[in-house]
PDB file of C-alpha atoms in Angstrom:
ATOM      1  CA  SER H  57      17.060   5.594  12.067  1.00  0.00           C
ATOM      2  CA  VAL H  58      14.526   3.436  10.207  1.00  0.00           C
ATOM      3  CA  GLU H  59      15.175  -0.243  11.015  1.00  0.00           C
ATOM      4  CA  TRP H  60      13.831  -2.405   8.523  1.00  0.00           C
ATOM      5  CA  SER H  61      11.943  -5.947   9.381  1.00  0.00           C
ATOM      6  CA  ALA H  62      10.726  -9.461   7.187  1.00  0.00           C
ATOM      7  CA  PRO H  63       9.336 -12.786   7.999  1.00  0.00           C
ATOM      8  CA  THR H  64      11.970 -15.651   7.496  1.00  0.00           C
ATOM      9  CA  THR H  65       9.442 -17.641   6.060  1.00  0.00           C
ATOM     10  CA  GLY H  66       6.887 -17.694   2.921  1.00  0.00           C
ATOM     11  CA  TRP H  67       9.557 -15.523   0.587  1.00  0.00           C
ATOM     12  CA  GLY H  68      11.099 -18.731  -1.154  1.00  0.00           C
ATOM     13  CA  ALA H  69       8.924 -18.489  -4.915  1.00  0.00           C
ATOM     14  CA  ALA H  70      11.301 -17.953  -7.288  1.00  0.00           C
ATOM     15  CA  ALA H  71       9.168 -14.699  -8.863  1.00  0.00           C
ATOM     16  CA  GLU H  72       9.304 -11.260  -6.769  1.00  0.00           C
ATOM     17  CA  TRP H  73       6.174 -11.051  -4.432  1.00  0.00           C
ATOM     18  CA  GLY H  74       4.167  -8.065  -5.359  1.00  0.00           C
ATOM     19  CA  PRO H  75       2.774  -5.453  -3.207  1.00  0.00           C
ATOM     20  CA  PRO H  76       1.505  -6.310   0.429  1.00  0.00           C
ATOM     21  CA  ALA H  77      -1.432  -5.472   2.015  1.00  0.00           C
ATOM     22  CA  ALA H  78      -1.744  -4.604   5.612  1.00  0.00           C
ATOM     23  CA  THR H  79      -4.168  -3.539   8.559  1.00  0.00           C
ATOM     24  CA  ALA H  80      -3.537  -2.898  12.325  1.00  0.00           C
ATOM     25  CA  LEU H  81      -5.108  -5.292  14.703  1.00  0.00           C
ATOM     26  CA  PRO H  82      -7.136  -4.354  18.208  1.00  0.00           C
ATOM     27  CA  SER H  83      -4.959  -6.592  19.634  1.00  0.00           C
ATOM     28  CA  GLY H  84      -1.681  -4.292  18.704  1.00  0.00           C
ATOM     29  CA  ARG H  85      -0.488  -6.556  16.049  1.00  0.00           C
ATOM     30  CA  VAL H  86      -0.241  -5.666  12.120  1.00  0.00           C
ATOM     31  CA  ALA H  87      -1.562  -8.334   9.453  1.00  0.00           C
ATOM     32  CA  VAL H  88       0.294  -8.772   6.379  1.00  0.00           C
ATOM     33  CA  ILE H  89      -0.554 -10.593   3.757  1.00  0.00           C
ATOM     34  CA  ALA H  90       1.593 -10.882   0.108  1.00  0.00           C
ATOM     35  CA  ALA H  91       1.052 -12.700  -2.610  1.00  0.00           C
ATOM     36  CA  ASP H  92       3.190 -13.994  -6.129  1.00  0.00           C
ATOM     37  CA  ASP H  93       1.945 -13.183  -9.263  1.00  0.00           C
ATOM     38  CA  THR H  94       3.090 -16.322 -11.623  1.00  0.00           C
ATOM     39  CA  GLY H  95      -0.032 -17.846 -12.549  1.00  0.00           C
ATOM     40  CA  VAL H  96       0.216 -20.300  -9.246  1.00  0.00           C
ATOM     41  CA  ASN H  97      -1.335 -17.916  -7.148  1.00  0.00           C
ATOM     42  CA  ARG H  98       0.749 -18.138  -3.601  1.00  0.00           C
ATOM     43  CA  GLY H  99      -0.066 -16.423  -1.145  1.00  0.00           C
ATOM     44  CA  GLN H 100       1.343 -16.139   2.668  1.00  0.00           C
ATOM     45  CA  ALA H 101      -0.294 -14.179   5.662  1.00  0.00           C
ATOM     46  CA  TRP H 102       2.019 -13.016   8.983  1.00  0.00           C
ATOM     47  CA  HIS H 103       1.056 -11.216  11.924  1.00  0.00           C
ATOM     48  CA  PHE H 104       4.120  -8.802  13.062  1.00  0.00           C
ATOM     49  CA  GLU H 105       4.006  -7.828  16.624  1.00  0.00           C
ATOM     50  CA  PRO H 106       5.518  -3.732  16.526  1.00  0.00           C
ATOM     51  CA  ARG H 107       6.313  -4.285  20.434  1.00  0.00           C
ATOM     52  CA  THR H 108       8.589  -6.801  19.551  1.00  0.00           C
ATOM     53  CA  GLU H 109       9.671  -6.736  16.488  1.00  0.00           C
ATOM     54  CA  THR H 110       8.614  -9.815  15.916  1.00  0.00           C
ATOM     55  CA  TRP H 111       7.188 -11.875  12.826  1.00  0.00           C
ATOM     56  CA  VAL H 112       4.672 -14.532  13.089  1.00  0.00           C
ATOM     57  CA  ASP H 113       3.606 -17.052  10.798  1.00  0.00           C
ATOM     58  CA  GLY H 114      -0.138 -16.926   9.691  1.00  0.00           C
ATOM     59  CA  PHE H 115      -1.729 -18.909   7.094  1.00  0.00           C
ATOM     60  CA  ASP H 116      -0.150 -20.333   4.222  1.00  0.00           C
ATOM     61  CA  PHE H 117      -2.673 -19.606   1.021  1.00  0.00           C
ATOM     62  CA  SER H 118      -0.706 -21.817  -0.925  1.00  0.00           C
ATOM     63  CA  THR H 119      -2.719 -24.524   1.042  1.00  0.00           C
ATOM     64  CA  THR H 120      -6.065 -23.120  -0.863  1.00  0.00           C
ATOM     65  CA  SER H 121      -7.188 -22.404  -3.645  1.00  0.00           C
ATOM     66  CA  GLY H 122      -4.876 -19.383  -3.639  1.00  0.00           C
ATOM     67  CA  ILE H 123      -4.433 -15.744  -4.007  1.00  0.00           C
ATOM     68  CA  GLY H 124      -2.907 -13.409  -5.988  1.00  0.00           C
ATOM     69  CA  LEU H 125      -2.880  -9.816  -7.052  1.00  0.00           C
ATOM     70  CA  PRO H 126      -4.301  -7.203  -6.199  1.00  0.00           C
ATOM     71  CA  LEU H 127      -4.770  -7.097  -2.638  1.00  0.00           C
ATOM     72  CA  ALA H 128      -6.588  -5.368  -0.291  1.00  0.00           C
ATOM     73  CA  MET H 129      -7.529  -5.555   3.741  1.00  0.00           C
ATOM     74  CA  ALA H 130      -9.638  -4.320   6.359  1.00  0.00           C
ATOM     75  CA  TYR H 131     -10.698  -5.185   9.665  1.00  0.00           C
ATOM     76  CA  ASP H 132     -14.409  -5.037  10.311  1.00  0.00           C
ATOM     77  CA  ALA H 133     -14.844  -3.720  14.107  1.00  0.00           C
ATOM     78  CA  GLY H 134     -18.501  -4.273  13.506  1.00  0.00           C
ATOM     79  CA  THR H 135     -18.099  -8.062  13.181  1.00  0.00           C
ATOM     80  CA  GLY H 136     -14.508  -8.822  14.601  1.00  0.00           C
ATOM     81  CA  ARG H 137     -13.506  -9.918  11.093  1.00  0.00           C
ATOM     82  CA  LEU H 138     -10.505  -9.211   9.402  1.00  0.00           C
ATOM     83  CA  ILE H 139     -10.967  -9.506   5.771  1.00  0.00           C
ATOM     84  CA  ALA H 140      -8.813  -9.773   2.815  1.00  0.00           C
ATOM     85  CA  TRP H 141      -9.745  -8.518  -0.970  1.00  0.00           C
ATOM     86  CA  THR H 142      -7.508 -10.781  -3.490  1.00  0.00           C
ATOM     87  CA  GLY H 143      -7.635 -11.834  -7.101  1.00  0.00           C
ATOM     88  CA  SER H 144      -7.540 -15.376  -8.006  1.00  0.00           C
ATOM     89  CA  GLY H 145      -6.533 -16.848 -11.667  1.00  0.00           C
ATOM     90  CA  LEU H 146      -4.753 -16.144 -14.776  1.00  0.00           C
ATOM     91  CA  THR H 147      -2.081 -12.976 -14.718  1.00  0.00           C
ATOM     92  CA  GLY H 148      -3.766 -10.148 -16.084  1.00  0.00           C
ATOM     93  CA  ALA H 149      -7.243 -11.497 -15.863  1.00  0.00           C
ATOM     94  CA  LEU H 150      -7.812 -11.980 -11.851  1.00  0.00           C
ATOM     95  CA  THR H 151     -11.415 -12.765 -10.564  1.00  0.00           C
ATOM     96  CA  THR H 152     -11.792 -11.154  -7.228  1.00  0.00           C
ATOM     97  CA  ARG H 153     -12.340 -13.140  -4.110  1.00  0.00           C
ATOM     98  CA  ALA H 154     -12.398 -12.036  -0.721  1.00  0.00           C
ATOM     99  CA  TYR H 155     -11.242 -14.382   2.584  1.00  0.00           C
ATOM    100  CA  ALA H 156     -12.746 -13.546   6.363  1.00  0.00           C
ATOM    101  CA  SER H 157     -10.763 -14.608   9.383  1.00  0.00           C
ATOM    102  CA  THR H 158     -11.967 -14.294  13.195  1.00  0.00           C
ATOM    103  CA  ASP H 159      -8.198 -14.961  14.564  1.00  0.00           C
ATOM    104  CA  ASP H 160      -6.522 -12.279  13.352  1.00  0.00           C
ATOM    105  CA  GLY H 161      -5.388 -14.099  10.448  1.00  0.00           C
ATOM    106  CA  VAL H 162      -3.935 -17.429  11.648  1.00  0.00           C
ATOM    107  CA  THR H 163      -7.330 -19.356   9.817  1.00  0.00           C
ATOM    108  CA  TRP H 164      -9.342 -18.033   6.785  1.00  0.00           C
ATOM    109  CA  THR H 165     -12.610 -18.892   4.938  1.00  0.00           C
ATOM    110  CA  LEU H 166     -14.197 -17.972   1.704  1.00  0.00           C
ATOM    111  CA  TYR H 167     -15.991 -14.560   2.165  1.00  0.00           C
ATOM    112  CA  SER H 168     -17.406 -13.613  -1.389  1.00  0.00           C
ATOM    113  CA  ARG H 169     -16.634 -13.962  -4.655  1.00  0.00           C
ATOM    114  CA  GLY H 170     -16.728 -11.601  -7.806  1.00  0.00           C
ATOM    115  CA  MET H 171     -16.065  -8.353  -5.478  1.00  0.00           C
ATOM    116  CA  TYR H 172     -17.123  -6.032  -8.819  1.00  0.00           C
ATOM    117  CA  PRO H 173     -15.701  -5.698 -11.640  1.00  0.00           C
ATOM    118  CA  ASP H 174     -15.376 -10.044 -11.347  1.00  0.00           C
ATOM    119  CA  THR H 175     -11.913  -8.995 -13.950  1.00  0.00           C
ATOM    120  CA  VAL H 176      -9.092  -6.914 -13.134  1.00  0.00           C
ATOM    121  CA  ALA H 177      -5.997  -6.545 -13.685  1.00  0.00           C
ATOM    122  CA  ASP H 178      -2.979  -7.461 -11.645  1.00  0.00           C
ATOM    123  CA  THR H 179      -1.319  -4.032 -11.662  1.00  0.00           C
ATOM    124  CA  ASP H 180      -4.962  -2.093 -10.357  1.00  0.00           C
ATOM    125  CA  THR H 181      -5.277  -1.219  -6.921  1.00  0.00           C
ATOM    126  CA  ILE H 182      -8.332  -2.541  -4.636  1.00  0.00           C
ATOM    127  CA  ARG H 183      -8.564  -0.032  -1.483  1.00  0.00           C
ATOM    128  CA  VAL H 184     -11.564  -0.352   0.746  1.00  0.00           C
ATOM    129  CA  ALA H 185     -12.683   1.281   3.266  1.00  0.00           C
ATOM    130  CA  THR H 186     -14.923  -0.116   6.326  1.00  0.00           C
ATOM    131  CA  ASP H 187     -17.932   1.295   8.392  1.00  0.00           C
ATOM    132  CA  PRO H 188     -17.824  -0.093  12.093  1.00  0.00           C
ATOM    133  CA  ALA H 189     -20.900   1.323  12.842  1.00  0.00           C
ATOM    134  CA  GLY H 190     -22.524   0.106   9.478  1.00  0.00           C
ATOM    135  CA  ALA H 191     -22.876  -2.476   6.418  1.00  0.00           C
ATOM    136  CA  ASP H 192     -22.288   0.124   4.013  1.00  0.00           C
ATOM    137  CA  TRP H 193     -18.821   0.362   2.631  1.00  0.00           C
ATOM    138  CA  LEU H 194     -16.465   1.948  -0.123  1.00  0.00           C
ATOM    139  CA  ALA H 195     -14.090   0.965  -2.408  1.00  0.00           C
ATOM    140  CA  THR H 196     -11.972   1.696  -5.161  1.00  0.00           C
ATOM    141  CA  ILE H 197     -11.112  -0.930  -7.795  1.00  0.00           C
ATOM    142  CA  GLY H 198      -8.198   0.427 -10.360  1.00  0.00           C
ATOM    143  CA  THR H 199     -10.480   3.766 -11.596  1.00  0.00           C
ATOM    144  CA  SER H 200     -14.177   2.226 -10.651  1.00  0.00           C
ATOM    145  CA  HIS H 201     -15.813   3.458  -7.387  1.00  0.00           C
ATOM    146  CA  CYS H 202     -17.654   1.035  -6.205  1.00  0.00           C
ATOM    147  CA  SER H 203     -20.196   0.962  -2.571  1.00  0.00           C
ATOM    148  CA  SER H 204     -21.570  -2.473  -0.690  1.00  0.00           C
ATOM    149  CA  SER H 205     -24.532  -2.369   1.376  1.00  0.00           C
ATOM    150  CA  ASP H 206     -23.498  -5.556   2.943  1.00  0.00           C
ATOM    151  CA  ARG H 207     -20.039  -5.395   4.418  1.00  0.00           C
ATOM    152  CA  GLY H 208     -18.218  -6.038   1.179  1.00  0.00           C
ATOM    153  CA  VAL H 209     -20.052  -9.432   0.389  1.00  0.00           C
ATOM    154  CA  ASN H 210     -21.278  -7.867  -2.917  1.00  0.00           C
ATOM    155  CA  TRP H 211     -20.301  -4.714  -4.642  1.00  0.00           C
ATOM    156  CA  ARG H 212     -21.923  -2.407  -7.326  1.00  0.00           C
ATOM    157  CA  LEU H 213     -20.079   0.380 -10.089  1.00  0.00           C
ATOM    158  CA  VAL H 214     -20.892   3.955  -8.516  1.00  0.00           C
ATOM    159  CA  GLY H 215     -18.948   5.294 -11.286  1.00  0.00           C
ATOM    160  CA  THR H 216     -15.563   5.779 -13.429  1.00  0.00           C
ATOM    161  CA  LEU H 217     -13.081   8.233 -11.387  1.00  0.00           C
ATOM    162  CA  THR H 218     -10.968  10.191 -14.056  1.00  0.00           C
ATOM    163  CA  ALA H 219      -9.641  13.086 -11.661  1.00  0.00           C
ATOM    164  CA  ALA H 220      -6.805  11.413 -10.963  1.00  0.00           C
ATOM    165  CA  SER H 221      -3.273  12.109 -12.576  1.00  0.00           C
ATOM    166  CA  VAL H 222      -1.835   8.869 -14.732  1.00  0.00           C
ATOM    167  CA  GLY H 223      -0.182   6.528 -12.453  1.00  0.00           C
ATOM    168  CA  SER H 224      -1.887   8.181  -9.135  1.00  0.00           C
ATOM    169  CA  PHE H 225      -4.602   6.251  -7.112  1.00  0.00           C
ATOM    170  CA  TYR H 226      -7.932   6.309  -5.452  1.00  0.00           C
ATOM    171  CA  VAL H 227      -7.993   6.457  -1.297  1.00  0.00           C
ATOM    172  CA  PRO H 228     -10.943   5.895   0.227  1.00  0.00           C
ATOM    173  CA  ILE H 229     -11.497   6.890   3.661  1.00  0.00           C
ATOM    174  CA  ARG H 230     -14.364   6.735   6.202  1.00  0.00           C
ATOM    175  CA  THR H 231     -14.545   9.258   8.811  1.00  0.00           C
ATOM    176  CA  SER H 232     -16.643  10.852  11.168  1.00  0.00           C
ATOM    177  CA  ASN H 233     -18.651  13.545   9.004  1.00  0.00           C
ATOM    178  CA  GLY H 234     -19.043  10.614   6.598  1.00  0.00           C
ATOM    179  CA  TRP H 235     -17.022   9.237   3.408  1.00  0.00           C
ATOM    180  CA  MET H 236     -14.276  10.782   1.186  1.00  0.00           C
ATOM    181  CA  ILE H 237     -11.641   9.883  -1.859  1.00  0.00           C
ATOM    182  CA  ALA H 238      -8.257  11.294  -1.899  1.00  0.00           C
ATOM    183  CA  TYR H 239      -6.518  11.731  -5.381  1.00  0.00           C
ATOM    184  CA  ILE H 240      -3.691  13.526  -6.593  1.00  0.00           C
ATOM    185  CA  GLN H 241      -5.165  16.139  -9.145  1.00  0.00           C
ATOM    186  CA  ALA H 242      -4.209  15.545 -12.973  1.00  0.00           C
ATOM    187  CA  GLY H 243      -2.521  18.611 -14.339  1.00  0.00           C
ATOM    188  CA  ASP H 244      -1.351  20.357 -11.226  1.00  0.00           C
ATOM    189  CA  LEU H 245      -0.488  17.434  -9.159  1.00  0.00           C
ATOM    190  CA  HIS H 246      -2.235  18.491  -6.369  1.00  0.00           C
ATOM    191  CA  PRO H 247      -3.447  16.481  -3.393  1.00  0.00           C
ATOM    192  CA  LYS H 248      -6.944  16.774  -3.271  1.00  0.00           C
ATOM    193  CA  VAL H 249     -10.020  15.349  -1.493  1.00  0.00           C
ATOM    194  CA  ARG H 250     -13.719  14.722  -1.923  1.00  0.00           C
ATOM    195  CA  VAL H 251     -16.071  14.611   0.149  1.00  0.00           C
ATOM    196  CA  LEU H 252     -19.527  11.950  -0.239  1.00  0.00           C
ATOM    197  CA  PRO H 253     -22.595  11.793   1.798  1.00  0.00           C
ATOM    198  CA  SER H 254     -22.640   7.990   1.238  1.00  0.00           C
ATOM    199  CA  PRO H 255     -20.902   5.294  -0.422  1.00  0.00           C
ATOM    200  CA  GLY H 256     -22.972   5.311  -3.447  1.00  0.00           C
ATOM    201  CA  SER H 257     -22.929   8.992  -3.813  1.00  0.00           C
ATOM    202  CA  SER H 258     -21.461  10.479  -7.136  1.00  0.00           C
ATOM    203  CA  PHE H 259     -17.757  11.600  -7.206  1.00  0.00           C
ATOM    204  CA  ALA H 260     -18.425  13.923 -10.074  1.00  0.00           C
ATOM    205  CA  GLY H 261     -20.877  15.669  -8.051  1.00  0.00           C
ATOM    206  CA  ALA H 262     -18.754  15.534  -4.775  1.00  0.00           C
ATOM    207  CA  ALA H 263     -17.551  18.461  -3.006  1.00  0.00           C
TER     208      ALA H 263
END
């Protein structure tokens, strides 16, 4: 059977919380971050301990400038940093920011501003694939294909992604053989993967 678990703190906002972001940590814990989207940019981070099935309060982003939707999170094994990319601003016109943590999400500091594009819709998705051995990373932001050469501090637009069906999204992946973007193909609705030699390679020309 499937058992559901949730933290008992941080969920008191009057508005519904948006889609969370989560990632596994080397410690065996899972870091989780969530935010609402009411214009006040409240957010909360937690740890989930799978072995004991318990939640531990992390950082309350309401004590800083706050965070908003959309959210993404990744662990940078090369530096030991946990990084969260978030929207921050008014609903529907969110300026992206990134925060970094070196203590598994207990405390956070501002990592970057203006991850390209610098304004995104709160309904967009941000997904980031990191390289533990290098600084070149891949991201999809809505239908934008972006790459970074400095571990996600700055991003450039590579191109616009148009192959997925309406309502689908693009998932960047780092493998031992290179980089991939997975999606649901428009028309036949089949799952597809395109292989990229590098994060900055053309999606349209990929295999």
